[in-house]
Amino acid sequence: ANLTLDKVLLKYDPEWPEISELDGKLVFQNRQMTVDVASGIVKQGNVRSALAVIPDLFAPVAMLSVQTKLSNQLDKAAEVIQA
């Protein structure tokens, strides 16, 4: 299943910063979930791109891999990394 994400607000976990204005796509393929982000806003900075993958949604311990490119002020970027 493929879903287009258009101006989505993502509140993944209370410990993580939310992402607003998220544009991209969400793909479920077999047991894998992929979120391919084209743009968004986090901690008043810009998400230039991001890729988040859970290879096996049904694994006893699900693993999440995230790769991202951010444009932000240094202090705000540090807050995102620490979250």
Short mmCIF file of N, CA, C and O in Angstrom, two decimals, residues 36-73:
data_model
loop_
_atom_site.label_atom_id
_atom_site.label_comp_id
_atom_site.label_asym_id
_atom_site.label_seq_id
_atom_site.Cartn_x
_atom_site.Cartn_y
_atom_site.Cartn_z
N ASP A 36 9.18 7.99 3.27
CA ASP A 36 10.12 8.76 2.45
C ASP A 36 9.65 10.21 2.48
O ASP A 36 8.64 10.55 1.86
N VAL A 37 10.35 11.05 3.23
CA VAL A 37 9.93 12.43 3.45
C VAL A 37 10.65 13.35 2.47
O VAL A 37 11.88 13.32 2.38
N ALA A 38 9.88 14.16 1.76
CA ALA A 38 10.45 15.15 0.84
C ALA A 38 10.74 16.45 1.57
O ALA A 38 11.73 17.13 1.27
N SER A 39 9.87 16.81 2.53
CA SER A 39 10.07 18.05 3.28
C SER A 39 9.21 18.05 4.54
O SER A 39 8.27 17.27 4.66
N GLY A 40 9.55 18.93 5.46
CA GLY A 40 8.80 19.08 6.70
C GLY A 40 9.47 20.12 7.59
O GLY A 40 10.51 20.68 7.22
N ILE A 41 8.90 20.35 8.75
CA ILE A 41 9.45 21.31 9.71
C ILE A 41 9.58 20.62 11.06
O ILE A 41 8.61 20.00 11.54
N VAL A 42 10.77 20.73 11.67
CA VAL A 42 11.00 20.17 13.00
C VAL A 42 11.81 21.19 13.80
O VAL A 42 12.82 21.69 13.33
N LYS A 43 11.35 21.51 15.02
CA LYS A 43 12.04 22.48 15.88
C LYS A 43 12.37 23.76 15.12
O LYS A 43 13.46 24.28 15.19
N GLN A 44 11.42 24.27 14.35
CA GLN A 44 11.55 25.50 13.57
C GLN A 44 12.62 25.43 12.48
O GLN A 44 13.04 26.44 11.94
N GLY A 45 13.07 24.23 12.16
CA GLY A 45 14.03 24.04 11.08
C GLY A 45 13.39 23.24 9.96
O GLY A 45 12.29 22.73 10.09
N ASN A 46 14.08 23.14 8.86
CA ASN A 46 13.55 22.44 7.69
C ASN A 46 14.12 21.04 7.56
O ASN A 46 15.32 20.85 7.67
N VAL A 47 13.23 20.10 7.33
CA VAL A 47 13.62 18.75 6.95
C VAL A 47 13.75 18.79 5.43
O VAL A 47 12.77 19.04 4.73
N ARG A 48 14.96 18.61 4.93
CA ARG A 48 15.17 18.65 3.48
C ARG A 48 14.88 17.30 2.84
O ARG A 48 14.46 17.22 1.70
N SER A 49 15.11 16.23 3.60
CA SER A 49 14.75 14.88 3.16
C SER A 49 14.91 13.96 4.37
O SER A 49 15.66 14.27 5.29
N ALA A 50 14.21 12.86 4.33
CA ALA A 50 14.34 11.86 5.40
C ALA A 50 13.84 10.52 4.87
O ALA A 50 12.95 10.46 4.02
N LEU A 51 14.42 9.48 5.41
CA LEU A 51 13.98 8.12 5.09
C LEU A 51 13.95 7.34 6.40
O LEU A 51 14.97 7.23 7.09
N ALA A 52 12.78 6.84 6.75
CA ALA A 52 12.61 6.03 7.96
C ALA A 52 12.10 4.66 7.53
O ALA A 52 11.15 4.56 6.75
N VAL A 53 12.74 3.60 8.05
CA VAL A 53 12.38 2.24 7.66
C VAL A 53 12.27 1.35 8.89
O VAL A 53 13.15 1.36 9.75
N ILE A 54 11.17 0.62 8.96
CA ILE A 54 11.05 -0.51 9.89
C ILE A 54 11.01 -1.75 9.00
O ILE A 54 10.03 -1.99 8.30
N PRO A 55 12.12 -2.52 8.97
CA PRO A 55 12.20 -3.64 8.03
C PRO A 55 11.18 -4.75 8.29
O PRO A 55 10.74 -5.41 7.35
N ASP A 56 10.84 -4.97 9.55
CA ASP A 56 9.91 -6.06 9.88
C ASP A 56 8.98 -5.59 11.01
O ASP A 56 9.36 -5.58 12.18
N LEU A 57 7.79 -5.18 10.63
CA LEU A 57 6.82 -4.68 11.60
C LEU A 57 6.40 -5.74 12.62
O LEU A 57 5.91 -5.39 13.69
N PHE A 58 6.60 -7.00 12.30
CA PHE A 58 6.14 -8.08 13.17
C PHE A 58 7.28 -8.78 13.91
O PHE A 58 7.07 -9.81 14.55
N ALA A 59 8.46 -8.21 13.83
CA ALA A 59 9.61 -8.78 14.55
C ALA A 59 9.39 -8.64 16.05
O ALA A 59 8.71 -7.71 16.50
N PRO A 60 9.92 -9.56 16.86
CA PRO A 60 9.77 -9.45 18.31
C PRO A 60 10.26 -8.10 18.85
O PRO A 60 9.69 -7.54 19.77
N VAL A 61 11.33 -7.57 18.25
CA VAL A 61 11.83 -6.24 18.58
C VAL A 61 11.97 -5.48 17.26
O VAL A 61 12.88 -5.76 16.49
N ALA A 62 11.04 -4.57 17.01
CA ALA A 62 11.07 -3.83 15.76
C ALA A 62 12.22 -2.83 15.77
O ALA A 62 12.45 -2.14 16.76
N MET A 63 12.96 -2.76 14.68
CA MET A 63 14.09 -1.84 14.54
C MET A 63 13.66 -0.70 13.62
O MET A 63 13.04 -0.93 12.59
N LEU A 64 14.02 0.52 14.01
CA LEU A 64 13.73 1.70 13.22
C LEU A 64 15.04 2.33 12.78
O LEU A 64 15.91 2.61 13.60
N SER A 65 15.19 2.55 11.48
CA SER A 65 16.36 3.22 10.93
C SER A 65 15.90 4.55 10.34
O SER A 65 14.92 4.59 9.59
N VAL A 66 16.59 5.64 10.71
CA VAL A 66 16.23 6.97 10.21
C VAL A 66 17.47 7.66 9.66
O VAL A 66 18.50 7.72 10.33
N GLN A 67 17.35 8.17 8.44
CA GLN A 67 18.38 9.00 7.83
C GLN A 67 17.70 10.31 7.45
O GLN A 67 16.62 10.29 6.87
N THR A 68 18.33 11.44 7.77
CA THR A 68 17.69 12.71 7.47
C THR A 68 18.70 13.79 7.16
O THR A 68 19.86 13.71 7.56
N LYS A 69 18.23 14.80 6.44
CA LYS A 69 19.00 16.02 6.18
C LYS A 69 18.16 17.18 6.71
O LYS A 69 17.01 17.36 6.30
N LEU A 70 18.75 17.95 7.64
CA LEU A 70 18.05 19.07 8.27
C LEU A 70 18.78 20.38 7.98
O LEU A 70 20.01 20.39 7.87
N SER A 71 18.01 21.45 7.91
CA SER A 71 18.56 22.81 7.88
C SER A 71 18.01 23.51 9.09
O SER A 71 16.79 23.65 9.23
N ASN A 72 18.91 23.94 9.99
CA ASN A 72 18.44 24.52 11.24
C ASN A 72 19.57 25.29 11.90
O ASN A 72 20.73 25.13 11.55
N GLN A 73 19.22 26.09 12.91
CA GLN A 73 20.24 26.72 13.73
C GLN A 73 20.88 25.63 14.58
O GLN A 73 20.24 24.65 14.95
#
